[in-house]
Amino acid sequence: METALKLIRSNIRQYGMFIALILIMLLFQFLSDGILLKPLNITNLILQNSYILILAIGMLLVIITGHIDLSVGSVAAFVGAVSAIMMVKHGMSFPVAMVLSLAFGAIVGAWQGFWVAYVRVPSFIVTLAGMLLFRGLTMLVLDGKSVAPFPQGFRSISTGFLPDIPGGRDIHLLTVSIGIVLSMLYVFMEWRGRLVQNRYKLELLPIPFFLIKLAAVAAITNLFTYVLASYKGLPNILVMLFILIALYTFVMRKTVMGRHIYALGGNEKAARLSGVKTKKTTFWVFVNMGVLAALAGLVFAARLNAATPKAGVNFELDAIAAVFIGGASATGGVGTVIGAMVGGLVMGVMNNGMSLVGLGIDYQQGIKGLVLLLAVAFDLYNKNKSAS
Amino acid sequence: MTDILLEMRGITKTFPGVKALENVNLKVKEGEVHALMGENGAGKSTLMKVLSGVYPFGSYEGDILFKGKACEFKDIGSSERLGIVIIHQELALIPQLSVAENIFLGNERARRGIIDWNETVLKTRELLGTVGLSESPNTLAGTMGVGKQQLVEIAKALSKEVKLLILDEPTAALNEEDSENLLNLILAFKKQGLTSIIISHKLNEIMKVADSITILRDGQTIETLRVREDRITEDRIIKGMVGRDLTHRYPEREPNIGDILFEVKDWNVYHPQQSERKVIDDVSFQVNRGEIVGIAGLMGAGRTELAMSIFGQSYGKKISGRLFKDGKEIRLPDISTAIDAGIAYVTEDRKEYGLILMDDIKRNTTLANLWGISKWFVVDDYREMTEAEGFRKKLNIKTPSVHQKTGNLSGGNQQKVVLSKWIFTGPDLLILDEPTRGIDVGAKYEIYTIINQLAEQGKGILMISSELPELLGMCDRIYVMNEGRFTGEVPRAGASQETLMKYMTRSRR
């Protein structure tokens, strides 16, 4: 029992927001008479929040380096608009148009990265300017009107589902199998990691807790895929998100590049004197943000089946809130991809839950603001406590 | 004229773990210029901070008597009300404000909160006149040169009806002409009856202006000299400043000096912002394999600037000169090239420039050589842990594990982590900038041992230090720097603190 308490205490910061997310879900599940966790609603939740989560990944990197990007909403709208012109007006095939759009995002990111990294204009200013500039360009490109409709193939990014293998009746068999395979893969990786840790004589989680952890993760994964399978299965966008999360978690935790980004945010001067190319790294973080903003713009346009001049308004604020709720530090150097995703889901579930309950937009805004403030205050409180 | 204006009696000030001042006495006569001298860290600035109320009454022991009355200053304001004004080493003017606004900042000419600008400007013009400035009171402080800013600081002090003016290294950042100007001004004020205390490292200046000199060493008063009456010479002052025995112990080492490892020729560097100011002036030197070479010099002599400009041009502009390693000319345009070339620079400021305090020991250890523990961009966490653990044992870093945050370590252990980081890059030449600053005696000995081991492995060590005994105890050869130039080269055999101090204070004139 004592070890359990110690474990909980040492992990409360790491898992605090995750626990909060589960509590919020249970709360709204109760308040909405069980609608929140219905397969249809879960699927909707994912589709509704996918583009914010994509932005939050890029924003996390930007915030870890100690910067901010206010322009992502406008950039998403701009790239959505450009893609609409290419596909709808000029009939370009959608894979080509998507690649070009992402390249466009990279150029936009390079433009902002240049000013931030090499001219050293504060990122707040550069991206505030970008927010206005790219909103203006969006209106210019679209001539103030919405452009629609997109080809079916493009739309399926946001609205399509993985095809099923034949044989299932009420249930999407492929989705269920993916859940089983993933949880087996997870158990295998954890077990192998434990063996390596043992070889290096590191402190190990006691066996009972280790088994509980494995069982819990496997159960949640399979429950989740089962719920999705009883509707239409895995949305395409969820597969893409999963790949992005896995990729960026790997990059940030395991690669030299990720280390350099954290070091740069932790102490720029020390990082520079240790041979980290601080300007170049900052530049590429912004290029990356541009590409992800472009991707979010495409996903949003595909979901809406239109490019509109008003697309992406306030996306940047949701993405920034997600990153901070997820435990990133405003001074840089701290934050995780998973944390940002949990933060994004907290906001997403609250949006969805409050709508289901029938709360007005006025209350929704206010409550979300308070949640952001309290989440960051809670995080700081925990940090101070562990420091002293 | 022989009344005592200020007397500080038995001042003792302790910081956690360090006794900065111990039973210090200082007597300043009315109407004199009193110099306070001593090596870096002797306690001069601390003493002045006690006097001006930066360290309030109660945080130190001892008495302060001003005009015969005991004083208990609780902040800077309460000492200023009595006319004790300090001008700090770093200029405290706000560059975006005008001269007039700066002079009366916190002391505004106002009635019921409304500033009387006419009076402010008139009064400023008058004050500027007394310090010999003809600038308009509306000039922005930031647009003036350092010398003129220093004069504005003095004008600001005068505006507070100063009785005792304290100048902490007023000429450190000034050129010759501005220094001369400032010293003459101090003498002029003296004629008008103003008493001043001046802290300076420049012997020739002190000889010119001071009536009395109080020498501090290791936080204690050594002596007070009367310049005229006692016919004091520069050598006499130096003796007072460095006269301690080599009480610190240095580990034994048999130097085994090999071929020339690293050579610098005709090195010139300009200030990054003030492009006219030459910071390093035509410096040439060499370091051999297995040799520990020292660079002595006072603060502001340009030692750190020299080291950083060599280390991947991390300081300065318009850098010119040639670098040779193992006889071959090399170019080090950026830091990662310098690291790849086998050069390491251990900074003097480990908290700001050396460590990422929020990260743990292992991450800091590997930061400069992540490729060394990576395969295909992927960092091997376990190898990182093994390497860091190895350094923890080898360098005796006192901590339960390498997962400890470096921000929670003591100064000595932090320094060992920084050393680990640079040793892990596998350097041939290590430039150590004040490697034992702010470290207790025990840890110092350990760091010296590490440095000796590195030299034994055939690496070249270039060691910058402000502690002369340390240089004398460790180095095979010592270069002396002043005002951006090398003013002397002393082999271990011929080195003494007196000779070093003489070169350190040798000016261009």
XYZ file of C-alpha atoms in Angstrom, chain B residues 10-13 19-25 218-221:
15
model
C 34.175 45.158 13.010
C 32.010 44.434 9.989
C 31.346 40.720 9.498
C 29.078 39.472 6.745
C 32.417 34.368 5.242
C 32.641 37.296 2.844
C 33.808 39.850 5.394
C 35.438 39.200 8.728
C 35.905 41.949 11.269
C 36.626 44.625 8.671
C 37.497 48.157 9.777
C 40.133 37.358 1.874
C 37.474 39.460 3.556
C 39.809 41.015 6.116
C 41.372 44.431 6.481
